[in-house]
């Protein structure tokens, strides 16, 4: 909403600098996005053309004698100017730029300083300006002709300069879409008073009510319809002042009658519509729902097919307008129009919004009706507009107005404000005198109520106000709305700043959040970088990682911004792999990336299951290449590329650190990972997740660098279930030494090392065991492999003797032979 | 064969010690030891000759000879130590490190800056008794809008451009959406328990919005809600002022201005005075502050007193209970604190960005 101060001053005294006014409005909730200044022209004055003669050497140019009224030796100074504008004429008031003025040059496209110049042999001592040259508009077809009463010799900046406040309104502040609404706001902030415009006019002839018949068929969609009839208007351009007002407020002038409807809409907020009276068949207006399939060509030239959800203004047969949205072409005001039927009505907000949205129309009318205008407004704006039409287009108004108002309320809306509620909401006492003063300044009408608020013992801090809501406010409906009105006037600084002192409520902490955050901390401590990807992806990207579609395809967004962000991810892998690929273009890594986020699994007829998941990728050399290790080796596990065991080690360490013991690792299958290089990790039968090396064809689809990419994906809910219930317990440090024996075993090649390790660890007196070598090949029978362990025997209560250790070892070997076909390597 | 006389012994010892002081390698010391103290060494041989002397002479010369032997031995020991130390010193000189070479880093991992700032925000409120709860990212229209006093067809819905899920219920409505704010948890939390309530809700939000340097369609929000008997706007001010100080420094000042959110009344937004220019740019015309764009103030969150319709919607008596709610954007806070100029960096996941935090 653009508010030119020149217009605003018509209703309220603006005695503050524009920046200060903008600040106060913003603080009170009417945000001023920008303060635009027009003007600032030096050496440009209101001038007058005293004579026009042909140019001796050019047909299209003329020599104009111009004066600004200033004195010179021989009386009044007169200057000769060459002018090419077709509309220049003697007697005009014009914008005259003297030599030295800074103007826009349409030929060079730049601002330039005007110099005296010879044009076709005649010296020009200045310039008569167009809109374009002054930066006031795009028009360069002719010069600006000022009103006759423009003050000769006044600097143009004083006369035409303006300040425009560009308001960025929140949807509740409908009132500030009008000059009067803003004026009331300004009055409250500056202590001024609002002058409402004149709305009186001459009436003659038969009463309006006899000229036209108006009926509301659907009062749920149209609460009130008012109209006047004006005969004998002459349609033409609006006077300059009216055009200026509209242009500065950002609207395009059309013709005098239409311009008045727009002007009054900007003044009062009430959208109006002018029909060509003679196009309204049978002088009958019916406000009704459209018939199915009924058609209307609207003012924008579009033929629209209507349905009963649309409210139309119809004559005895056909729609002539889409109520409160846009007019019909069939009843449009044109040069031929002699009689105007002027409508000022009140339409139901929700229906108006629905129709406008369905038609893809966001008109100035809809912008207002959809927010719920007050019905009182209709006749006020109607009278004002009728008066103005008479003023700018002539004609005679039929006496009276037509006012169809099926269910007028008994009394204007009032809301009670108790001092108790003010105190309860704000935490401070606002005296009733101060509250009333604040509301009065905004134009509310307050009456002190006899009703006592019950707990303050009366006095200034008690009591209540019965507050009548003025016609321009639609946003004040409950007591708390009035609390806001009071506090935004007295200022938020007046409210004390007090810490909460009510008891802290107990909300049981969420173990899932705690676990997720612990996992993130651990992974970061383990050298992994957290990333956060968009949860929406394209089908194509998802399919590069995992087969989707199938029986439960991922959830789709109905109105995606692009195909790139169309589906809710059922896996974190696709996003992570794409992130890895993007980063590989910046360098060779190493990359250790993880994401802790939700994946979305559809459920029939319900919100999706949002599964908290943590997934990771490891790629590149185990450590960065440097002068220490030019090949990038050196860290734990030696040099070379990270692989399955780097991912597995990260998960093992993670499980150990969060306190999950007894996880079981088995060969697994997962479409992201390469078969045979993928493990499923389980706990008590439940699946915690998968670890693996990314399938070569997945790597290729994401365009990843060559070399293995290892990763894992864990479900946090499963981890949470596997967490021991109890807190961890201290285990005494061993007091007696351990005895260590090395054990080299030959086992069938298909026996997993994990199984052998498990057998060893379960044996009596074995405290721990480390696999330190795996070998197969030469010197071993085909189909076998050798596993070598350090096995540590220890007892809590004594030092083990050699015989005890040997006996235990013998028993262990027998078990291993029986359970795993293992034999000691000789 | 040298006779074991006092003169001879003293000469021999003197010559040996003089020779010793000139030696500078462990090998030559060993040769010296063999030459004087070895089994056939000069001094050993002299000592052997003592047997031929009479008892008196043997005792006298014997003592002298032993003294000489000891002085040779201790001389050898001292010289050996000197040579060893010199060798160590030489070796150390040769083994000097270029201490300006880079050290070996452990594998580096960091948390995403959003995680870090969300934690910082949550910790500040946790210290004021707020508990962290989370809610679904895919929501019903019911919680995202209707329970927040934004019924269907309400013009305020234009404030939240919504991404709708492609799902139609039996009534032909499309009621499922990606939450546009974390506020739906206000209703969910209050539905699930009686007052008092004091929670913060961090999480992802989504809007149908073109991205630019300050707008992302996918972003985080931290919502806060405190409801009880006797909670007032003064408490809102106290809580948010304390938050501003904890995040942006003790000397911060705050400013509230009227704003509109359908689920609060009165509604405000809170600004802090600019921590970069200390609010000075607001006065100085030449300011040039990049952070507050010379306004001296930075808007950081919206807030307000919970709307009575929101309270009654969840079955709380709005005459008895009051409360405040607030919401803020962690990315914006991080951008302000760390001088990040473009929100699009956050979820582009360029490691060159992420590793700065």
mmCIF file of N, CA and C in Angstrom, chain B residues 36-110:
data_model
loop_
_atom_site.group_PDB
_atom_site.id
_atom_site.type_symbol
_atom_site.label_atom_id
_atom_site.label_comp_id
_atom_site.label_asym_id
_atom_site.label_seq_id
_atom_site.Cartn_x
_atom_site.Cartn_y
_atom_site.Cartn_z
ATOM 1 N N UNK B 36 97.494 -49.604 28.516
ATOM 2 C CA UNK B 36 97.951 -49.332 29.895
ATOM 3 C C UNK B 36 97.360 -50.271 30.931
ATOM 4 N N UNK B 37 96.070 -50.556 30.787
ATOM 5 C CA UNK B 37 95.389 -51.277 31.854
ATOM 6 C C UNK B 37 95.040 -52.700 31.471
ATOM 7 N N UNK B 38 95.285 -53.058 30.190
ATOM 8 C CA UNK B 38 94.959 -54.411 29.740
ATOM 9 C C UNK B 38 95.864 -55.452 30.421
ATOM 10 N N UNK B 39 95.596 -56.721 30.083
ATOM 11 C CA UNK B 39 96.342 -57.800 30.736
ATOM 12 C C UNK B 39 97.843 -57.664 30.506
ATOM 13 N N UNK B 40 98.187 -57.182 29.299
ATOM 14 C CA UNK B 40 99.620 -56.968 29.045
ATOM 15 C C UNK B 40 99.937 -55.484 28.961
ATOM 16 N N UNK B 41 99.119 -54.687 29.560
ATOM 17 C CA UNK B 41 99.316 -53.240 29.514
ATOM 18 C C UNK B 41 100.509 -52.790 30.360
ATOM 19 N N UNK B 42 101.013 -51.606 30.041
ATOM 20 C CA UNK B 42 102.243 -51.136 30.682
ATOM 21 C C UNK B 42 102.111 -51.108 32.194
ATOM 22 N N UNK B 43 101.000 -50.543 32.697
ATOM 23 C CA UNK B 43 100.873 -50.435 34.145
ATOM 24 C C UNK B 43 100.694 -51.810 34.781
ATOM 25 N N UNK B 44 99.935 -52.687 34.109
ATOM 26 C CA UNK B 44 99.728 -54.032 34.629
ATOM 27 C C UNK B 44 101.070 -54.748 34.775
ATOM 28 N N UNK B 45 101.896 -54.562 33.736
ATOM 29 C CA UNK B 45 103.203 -55.219 33.763
ATOM 30 C C UNK B 45 104.036 -54.680 34.925
ATOM 31 N N UNK B 46 103.987 -53.343 35.109
ATOM 32 C CA UNK B 46 104.739 -52.762 36.233
ATOM 33 C C UNK B 46 104.249 -53.356 37.544
ATOM 34 N N UNK B 47 102.920 -53.444 37.657
ATOM 35 C CA UNK B 47 102.359 -53.957 38.903
ATOM 36 C C UNK B 47 102.809 -55.395 39.134
ATOM 37 N N UNK B 48 102.871 -56.137 38.015
ATOM 38 C CA UNK B 48 103.305 -57.526 38.147
ATOM 39 C C UNK B 48 104.719 -57.587 38.728
ATOM 40 N N UNK B 49 105.589 -56.609 38.390
ATOM 41 C CA UNK B 49 106.976 -56.592 38.867
ATOM 42 C C UNK B 49 107.098 -56.341 40.367
ATOM 43 N N UNK B 50 105.988 -55.930 40.999
ATOM 44 C CA UNK B 50 106.037 -55.665 42.440
ATOM 45 C C UNK B 50 106.447 -56.910 43.231
ATOM 46 N N UNK B 51 106.131 -58.062 42.662
ATOM 47 C CA UNK B 51 106.391 -59.309 43.393
ATOM 48 C C UNK B 51 107.874 -59.469 43.721
ATOM 49 N N UNK B 52 108.730 -58.851 42.895
ATOM 50 C CA UNK B 52 110.151 -59.041 43.132
ATOM 51 C C UNK B 52 110.725 -58.074 44.166
ATOM 52 N N UNK B 53 109.950 -57.206 44.724
ATOM 53 C CA UNK B 53 110.468 -56.223 45.679
ATOM 54 C C UNK B 53 110.358 -56.767 47.102
ATOM 55 N N UNK B 54 111.170 -56.168 48.008
ATOM 56 C CA UNK B 54 111.045 -56.611 49.395
ATOM 57 C C UNK B 54 109.754 -56.072 49.985
ATOM 58 N N UNK B 55 109.490 -56.562 51.164
ATOM 59 C CA UNK B 55 108.163 -56.337 51.712
ATOM 60 C C UNK B 55 107.866 -54.863 51.923
ATOM 61 N N UNK B 56 108.861 -54.123 52.443
ATOM 62 C CA UNK B 56 108.674 -52.695 52.710
ATOM 63 C C UNK B 56 108.420 -51.958 51.412
ATOM 64 N N UNK B 57 109.318 -52.183 50.449
ATOM 65 C CA UNK B 57 109.251 -51.518 49.163
ATOM 66 C C UNK B 57 107.921 -51.869 48.469
ATOM 67 N N UNK B 58 107.601 -53.182 48.559
ATOM 68 C CA UNK B 58 106.394 -53.635 47.881
ATOM 69 C C UNK B 58 105.169 -52.883 48.391
ATOM 70 N N UNK B 59 105.136 -52.679 49.731
ATOM 71 C CA UNK B 59 103.983 -52.001 50.295
ATOM 72 C C UNK B 59 103.926 -50.556 49.819
ATOM 73 N N UNK B 60 105.095 -49.888 49.851
ATOM 74 C CA UNK B 60 105.131 -48.468 49.496
ATOM 75 C C UNK B 60 104.809 -48.271 48.011
ATOM 76 N N UNK B 61 105.562 -48.998 47.171
ATOM 77 C CA UNK B 61 105.396 -48.822 45.734
ATOM 78 C C UNK B 61 104.032 -49.350 45.310
ATOM 79 N N UNK B 62 103.630 -50.429 45.996
ATOM 80 C CA UNK B 62 102.290 -51.031 45.680
ATOM 81 C C UNK B 62 101.199 -50.012 45.842
ATOM 82 N N UNK B 63 101.274 -49.254 46.950
ATOM 83 C CA UNK B 63 100.225 -48.248 47.177
ATOM 84 C C UNK B 63 100.247 -47.205 46.079
ATOM 85 N N UNK B 64 101.461 -46.781 45.710
ATOM 86 C CA UNK B 64 101.602 -45.794 44.641
ATOM 87 C C UNK B 64 101.015 -46.316 43.335
ATOM 88 N N UNK B 65 101.376 -47.588 43.065
ATOM 89 C CA UNK B 65 100.929 -48.188 41.814
ATOM 90 C C UNK B 65 99.418 -48.266 41.770
ATOM 91 N N UNK B 66 98.781 -48.628 42.882
ATOM 92 C CA UNK B 66 97.313 -48.701 42.924
ATOM 93 C C UNK B 66 96.683 -47.330 42.719
ATOM 94 N N UNK B 67 97.309 -46.340 43.334
ATOM 95 C CA UNK B 67 96.825 -44.962 43.150
ATOM 96 C C UNK B 67 96.857 -44.607 41.665
ATOM 97 N N UNK B 68 98.007 -44.943 41.040
ATOM 98 C CA UNK B 68 98.143 -44.618 39.620
ATOM 99 C C UNK B 68 97.076 -45.326 38.811
ATOM 100 N N UNK B 69 96.816 -46.602 39.163
ATOM 101 C CA UNK B 69 95.825 -47.354 38.407
ATOM 102 C C UNK B 69 94.448 -46.712 38.537
ATOM 103 N N UNK B 70 94.139 -46.339 39.785
ATOM 104 C CA UNK B 70 92.832 -45.712 39.997
ATOM 105 C C UNK B 70 92.688 -44.414 39.239
ATOM 106 N N UNK B 71 93.791 -43.629 39.225
ATOM 107 C CA UNK B 71 93.658 -42.343 38.534
ATOM 108 C C UNK B 71 93.512 -42.557 37.037
ATOM 109 N N UNK B 72 94.188 -43.630 36.503
ATOM 110 C CA UNK B 72 94.005 -43.940 35.090
ATOM 111 C C UNK B 72 92.569 -44.387 34.816
ATOM 112 N N UNK B 73 92.050 -45.228 35.695
ATOM 113 C CA UNK B 73 90.687 -45.732 35.496
ATOM 114 C C UNK B 73 89.656 -44.612 35.560
ATOM 115 N N UNK B 74 89.807 -43.748 36.566
ATOM 116 C CA UNK B 74 88.796 -42.681 36.650
ATOM 117 C C UNK B 74 88.952 -41.685 35.515
ATOM 118 N N UNK B 75 90.244 -41.505 35.082
ATOM 119 C CA UNK B 75 90.457 -40.646 33.914
ATOM 120 C C UNK B 75 89.751 -41.206 32.697
ATOM 121 N N UNK B 76 89.900 -42.562 32.546
ATOM 122 C CA UNK B 76 89.245 -43.200 31.406
ATOM 123 C C UNK B 76 87.728 -43.012 31.458
ATOM 124 N N UNK B 77 87.202 -43.209 32.650
ATOM 125 C CA UNK B 77 85.753 -43.092 32.828
ATOM 126 C C UNK B 77 85.278 -41.686 32.475
ATOM 127 N N UNK B 78 85.999 -40.683 32.984
ATOM 128 C CA UNK B 78 85.606 -39.296 32.738
ATOM 129 C C UNK B 78 85.683 -38.979 31.241
ATOM 130 N N UNK B 79 86.799 -39.485 30.651
ATOM 131 C CA UNK B 79 86.978 -39.173 29.225
ATOM 132 C C UNK B 79 85.900 -39.869 28.382
ATOM 133 N N UNK B 80 85.574 -41.090 28.765
ATOM 134 C CA UNK B 80 84.525 -41.815 28.051
ATOM 135 C C UNK B 80 83.210 -41.028 28.114
ATOM 136 N N UNK B 81 82.892 -40.553 29.305
ATOM 137 C CA UNK B 81 81.641 -39.801 29.465
ATOM 138 C C UNK B 81 81.669 -38.547 28.590
ATOM 139 N N UNK B 82 82.858 -37.856 28.615
ATOM 140 C CA UNK B 82 82.963 -36.640 27.810
ATOM 141 C C UNK B 82 82.717 -36.938 26.338
ATOM 142 N N UNK B 83 83.359 -38.022 25.904
ATOM 143 C CA UNK B 83 83.216 -38.329 24.477
ATOM 144 C C UNK B 83 81.778 -38.728 24.155
ATOM 145 N N UNK B 84 81.134 -39.500 25.038
ATOM 146 C CA UNK B 84 79.740 -39.889 24.818
ATOM 147 C C UNK B 84 78.835 -38.658 24.759
ATOM 148 N N UNK B 85 79.047 -37.763 25.676
ATOM 149 C CA UNK B 85 78.194 -36.568 25.696
ATOM 150 C C UNK B 85 78.378 -35.744 24.435
ATOM 151 N N UNK B 86 79.655 -35.632 24.022
ATOM 152 C CA UNK B 86 79.926 -34.868 22.801
ATOM 153 C C UNK B 86 79.239 -35.524 21.611
ATOM 154 N N UNK B 87 79.265 -36.870 21.617
ATOM 155 C CA UNK B 87 78.631 -37.587 20.505
ATOM 156 C C UNK B 87 77.122 -37.342 20.504
ATOM 157 N N UNK B 88 76.495 -37.387 21.707
ATOM 158 C CA UNK B 88 75.046 -37.144 21.818
ATOM 159 C C UNK B 88 74.702 -35.749 21.330
ATOM 160 N N UNK B 89 75.553 -34.824 21.726
ATOM 161 C CA UNK B 89 75.318 -33.441 21.341
ATOM 162 C C UNK B 89 75.383 -33.290 19.825
ATOM 163 N N UNK B 90 76.405 -33.957 19.269
ATOM 164 C CA UNK B 90 76.536 -33.921 17.806
ATOM 165 C C UNK B 90 75.326 -34.544 17.149
ATOM 166 N N UNK B 91 74.902 -35.696 17.682
ATOM 167 C CA UNK B 91 73.750 -36.397 17.090
ATOM 168 C C UNK B 91 72.511 -35.528 17.177
ATOM 169 N N UNK B 92 72.346 -34.900 18.341
ATOM 170 C CA UNK B 92 71.168 -34.057 18.530
ATOM 171 C C UNK B 92 71.176 -32.912 17.524
ATOM 172 N N UNK B 93 72.370 -32.357 17.307
ATOM 173 C CA UNK B 93 72.466 -31.274 16.324
ATOM 174 C C UNK B 93 72.022 -31.768 14.952
ATOM 175 N N UNK B 94 72.459 -32.977 14.625
ATOM 176 C CA UNK B 94 72.128 -33.492 13.304
ATOM 177 C C UNK B 94 70.651 -33.858 13.193
ATOM 178 N N UNK B 95 69.951 -34.183 14.314
ATOM 179 C CA UNK B 95 68.565 -34.643 14.319
ATOM 180 C C UNK B 95 67.561 -33.520 14.502
ATOM 181 N N UNK B 96 67.977 -32.308 14.370
ATOM 182 C CA UNK B 96 67.037 -31.183 14.570
ATOM 183 C C UNK B 96 65.835 -31.321 13.667
ATOM 184 N N UNK B 97 64.588 -30.979 14.204
ATOM 185 C CA UNK B 97 63.352 -31.019 13.404
ATOM 186 C C UNK B 97 63.094 -29.649 12.823
ATOM 187 N N UNK B 98 62.431 -29.622 11.682
ATOM 188 C CA UNK B 98 61.863 -28.365 11.194
ATOM 189 C C UNK B 98 60.505 -28.235 11.863
ATOM 190 N N UNK B 99 60.504 -27.518 12.977
ATOM 191 C CA UNK B 99 59.266 -27.472 13.776
ATOM 192 C C UNK B 99 58.181 -26.654 13.094
ATOM 193 N N UNK B 100 58.506 -26.052 11.966
ATOM 194 C CA UNK B 100 57.457 -25.299 11.269
ATOM 195 C C UNK B 100 56.663 -26.183 10.315
ATOM 196 N N UNK B 101 57.119 -27.464 10.152
ATOM 197 C CA UNK B 101 56.329 -28.368 9.310
ATOM 198 C C UNK B 101 54.981 -28.638 9.989
ATOM 199 N N UNK B 102 53.928 -28.880 9.201
ATOM 200 C CA UNK B 102 52.617 -29.113 9.828
ATOM 201 C C UNK B 102 52.586 -30.405 10.636
ATOM 202 N N UNK B 103 51.779 -30.412 11.699
ATOM 203 C CA UNK B 103 51.630 -31.584 12.534
ATOM 204 C C UNK B 103 50.646 -32.563 11.945
ATOM 205 N N UNK B 104 50.487 -33.688 12.605
ATOM 206 C CA UNK B 104 49.552 -34.701 12.125
ATOM 207 C C UNK B 104 48.201 -34.504 12.808
ATOM 208 N N UNK B 105 47.172 -34.277 12.008
ATOM 209 C CA UNK B 105 45.829 -34.047 12.569
ATOM 210 C C UNK B 105 45.119 -35.369 12.837
ATOM 211 N N UNK B 106 44.319 -35.421 13.882
ATOM 212 C CA UNK B 106 43.371 -36.547 13.970
ATOM 213 C C UNK B 106 42.305 -36.343 12.892
ATOM 214 N N UNK B 107 41.591 -37.383 12.538
ATOM 215 C CA UNK B 107 40.506 -37.257 11.568
ATOM 216 C C UNK B 107 39.525 -36.218 12.115
ATOM 217 N N UNK B 108 39.080 -35.315 11.232
ATOM 218 C CA UNK B 108 38.319 -34.163 11.700
ATOM 219 C C UNK B 108 36.836 -34.330 11.387
ATOM 220 N N UNK B 109 36.002 -34.129 12.366
ATOM 221 C CA UNK B 109 34.562 -34.149 12.127
ATOM 222 C C UNK B 109 33.902 -33.041 12.911
ATOM 223 N N UNK B 110 32.862 -32.474 12.340
ATOM 224 C CA UNK B 110 32.162 -31.391 13.024
ATOM 225 C C UNK B 110 30.671 -31.568 12.876
#
